[in-house]
Amino acid sequence: GENVEQHPSTLSVQEGDSAVIKCTYSDSASNYFPWYKQELGKRPQLIIDIRSNVGEKKDQRIAVTLNKTAKHFSLHITETQPEDSAVYFCAASYDSWGKLQFGAGTQVVVTP
Amino acid sequence: DTAVSQTPKYLVTQMGNDKSIKCEQNLGHDTMYWYKQDSKKFLKIMFSYNNKELIINETVPNRFSPKSPDKAHLNLHINSLELGDSAVYFCASSSLEGISYEQYFGPGTRLTVT
């Protein structure tokens, strides 16, 4: 089955700096890669996703890149703000039933 | 106008008891999921139903039994609760027929087994 590894497990950044989270996946058949943000005590919410036929996608201050050959994808957050503090999860999906394999999560702390 | 709702939000019970968690979505989605999030925040899929049919059944103890009476509802019944069942359980839904693969999560049910 699919295995997703996520690094780092914690990330502390100064407000205004950039944050990068990296994930690798094992199954080359994976074709959908979402990123979820989970604030303390809240539900995970999708912030951006990318499909295997696209190499990069951007939405305001967040962007995701995908390298299918190396089987890794990354989340980039620019101009970080305190409200970006949360746990971020990457995930990969390879089957038509929408089964997501999540990474272990990255705790991002943005300090003013 | 909550998209995915779960009840109860908190559940505290003793070992050996049986409990149920209910989930409802009003998004018109055809697929619903149960996830378990442990104390280390790891999110793991447990079950999934598509149009009331079980499509994903991960390696979960058979004390856990999901049931989908219709496309908008997915319940989780847990028998003989154990300490290790303590976790936050999230319900989610998505549409496998649409363009977006996004899964919408419910608010979670925090289960504490004492």
XYZ file of N, CA, C and O in Angstrom, chain A residues 4 31-32 36 38 40-46 49 51 87 89 93 95-105 107, chain B residues 2 4 9 31 33 35 37 40-45 48 50 55-56 58 90 96 99-107:
232
model
N 3.286 7.468 3.094
C 3.628 8.878 2.933
C 4.464 9.336 4.127
O 4.046 9.151 5.273
N -2.132 9.657 -7.646
C -2.415 10.694 -8.640
C -3.093 11.940 -8.057
O -3.450 12.858 -8.788
N -3.270 11.959 -6.750
C -3.931 13.110 -6.131
C -3.243 13.404 -4.807
O -3.057 12.492 -3.981
N -3.884 19.439 3.990
C -4.899 19.845 4.947
C -4.251 20.614 6.083
O -3.137 20.306 6.507
N -4.946 21.824 10.055
C -5.775 21.547 11.222
C -5.349 22.459 12.366
O -4.256 22.315 12.919
N -5.792 23.947 16.232
C -5.949 23.254 17.505
C -7.425 23.052 17.841
O -8.205 24.008 17.879
N -7.797 21.806 18.039
C -9.171 21.483 18.418
C -10.184 21.561 17.293
O -11.382 21.435 17.530
N -9.689 21.762 16.071
C -10.616 21.912 14.937
C -10.493 20.734 13.965
O -9.654 19.856 14.132
N -11.311 20.769 12.955
C -11.282 19.714 11.937
C -10.216 20.010 10.892
O -9.884 21.161 10.654
N -9.667 18.991 10.224
C -8.765 19.237 9.081
C -9.548 19.895 7.949
O -10.692 19.517 7.663
N -8.910 20.870 7.298
C -9.550 21.536 6.168
C -8.577 21.603 5.012
O -7.394 21.929 5.201
N -9.071 21.327 3.824
C -8.246 21.360 2.623
C -7.798 22.788 2.341
O -8.604 23.712 2.362
N -4.628 21.472 -3.292
C -4.379 20.103 -3.767
C -3.799 20.165 -5.172
O -3.867 21.186 -5.859
N -2.962 17.515 -8.751
C -3.103 16.213 -9.404
C -1.796 15.881 -10.123
O -0.979 16.747 -10.396
N -1.328 22.509 12.464
C -0.701 21.277 11.990
C -1.101 21.108 10.523
O -2.281 21.237 10.179
N -1.042 18.620 7.160
C -0.936 17.224 6.731
C -0.882 17.155 5.209
O -1.705 17.776 4.528
N -3.329 9.881 -2.739
C -4.413 8.972 -3.057
C -4.126 8.311 -4.388
O -3.705 8.973 -5.340
N -6.310 5.425 -5.451
C -7.392 4.588 -5.933
C -8.651 5.402 -6.193
O -8.794 6.524 -5.738
N -9.533 4.823 -6.948
C -10.718 5.556 -7.379
C -11.727 5.746 -6.258
O -12.699 6.466 -6.415
N -11.512 5.116 -5.112
C -12.441 5.276 -3.998
C -12.064 6.437 -3.086
O -12.693 6.645 -2.067
N -11.023 7.159 -3.452
C -10.666 8.341 -2.683
C -9.946 8.061 -1.387
O -9.922 8.892 -0.485
N -9.342 6.884 -1.289
C -8.642 6.555 -0.045
C -7.393 7.413 0.088
O -6.517 7.382 -0.765
N -7.305 8.188 1.161
C -6.167 9.053 1.414
C -5.231 8.429 2.434
O -5.670 7.974 3.486
N -3.944 8.423 2.098
C -2.920 8.038 3.060
C -2.265 9.326 3.524
O -1.667 10.043 2.720
N -2.377 9.632 4.819
C -1.859 10.890 5.343
C -0.426 10.757 5.829
O -0.005 9.698 6.318
N 0.319 11.852 5.730
C 1.595 11.954 6.408
C 1.353 12.188 7.892
O 0.211 12.389 8.317
N 2.431 12.187 8.662
C 2.322 12.273 10.124
C 2.031 13.681 10.634
O 1.755 13.868 11.821
N 2.091 14.680 9.745
C 1.773 16.037 10.144
C 3.000 16.869 10.503
O 4.029 16.336 10.941
N 3.796 20.407 12.711
C 3.320 21.482 13.573
C 4.074 22.755 13.190
O 5.297 22.838 13.376
N -24.485 23.510 8.651
C -23.259 22.733 8.813
C -23.174 21.661 7.736
O -24.137 20.946 7.485
N -20.865 18.907 7.398
C -20.721 17.578 7.966
C -20.825 17.720 9.488
O -20.053 18.474 10.075
N -20.115 15.352 20.447
C -18.807 15.993 20.285
C -17.796 15.397 21.265
O -16.621 15.272 20.953
N -20.027 9.651 -0.942
C -19.048 8.842 -0.213
C -18.777 9.443 1.154
O -18.627 10.660 1.285
N -16.608 8.735 5.072
C -15.431 8.080 5.653
C -15.428 8.217 7.171
O -15.950 9.183 7.710
N -12.366 8.374 10.095
C -10.944 8.435 10.389
C -10.751 8.402 11.899
O -11.576 8.897 12.656
N -7.976 9.768 14.736
C -6.791 10.577 14.973
C -6.305 10.315 16.394
O -6.996 10.638 17.360
N -1.036 11.355 18.886
C 0.085 11.962 18.168
C -0.372 12.666 16.891
O 0.432 13.040 16.053
N -1.679 12.825 16.764
C -2.290 13.557 15.651
C -2.317 12.771 14.345
O -2.708 13.329 13.322
N -1.891 11.519 14.379
C -1.870 10.768 13.128
C -3.287 10.437 12.682
O -4.091 9.909 13.449
N -3.595 10.750 11.414
C -4.928 10.523 10.838
C -4.920 9.237 10.037
O -4.170 9.095 9.078
N -5.807 8.305 10.404
C -5.818 7.033 9.692
C -7.237 6.673 9.264
O -8.168 6.715 10.057
N -7.369 6.306 7.993
C -8.671 5.898 7.477
C -9.093 4.576 8.120
O -8.266 3.683 8.339
N -14.912 3.371 4.623
C -15.547 4.286 3.698
C -16.744 3.605 3.051
O -16.712 2.403 2.776
N -19.610 4.141 -0.156
C -20.015 4.839 -1.365
C -21.430 4.391 -1.696
O -21.669 3.202 -1.924
N -16.731 0.313 0.867
C -15.705 0.241 -0.168
C -14.291 0.218 0.411
O -13.366 -0.223 -0.249
N -14.110 0.743 1.596
C -12.812 0.709 2.252
C -13.017 0.145 3.650
O -13.858 0.615 4.403
N -10.309 -0.889 6.411
C -8.922 -1.061 6.810
C -8.818 -2.083 7.943
O -9.820 -2.597 8.428
N -13.067 11.288 13.296
C -13.595 12.247 12.334
C -14.372 11.507 11.253
O -13.911 10.502 10.703
N -17.252 11.237 -5.333
C -16.355 10.560 -6.259
C -16.794 10.770 -7.709
O -16.092 10.401 -8.637
N -15.742 16.734 -9.951
C -14.408 17.108 -10.390
C -13.460 17.187 -9.193
O -12.296 16.820 -9.273
N -13.974 17.678 -8.068
C -13.143 17.855 -6.881
C -13.091 16.578 -6.062
O -14.096 15.905 -5.881
N -11.924 16.239 -5.597
C -11.741 15.069 -4.729
C -11.755 15.470 -3.250
O -11.510 14.629 -2.398
N -12.050 16.733 -2.965
C -11.918 17.230 -1.604
C -12.768 16.445 -0.631
O -13.945 16.164 -0.893
N -12.187 16.107 0.494
C -12.930 15.470 1.581
C -13.222 16.537 2.631
O -12.322 17.250 3.066
N -14.499 16.635 2.991
C -14.948 17.589 3.997
C -15.091 16.851 5.321
O -15.808 15.851 5.401
N -14.409 17.364 6.327
C -14.402 16.702 7.624
C -15.452 17.283 8.561
O -15.753 18.483 8.526
N -15.990 16.419 9.416
C -16.849 16.854 10.498
C -16.006 17.413 11.634
O -14.779 17.381 11.572
N -16.649 17.904 12.700
C -15.926 18.545 13.802
C -15.195 17.570 14.708
O -14.395 17.990 15.538
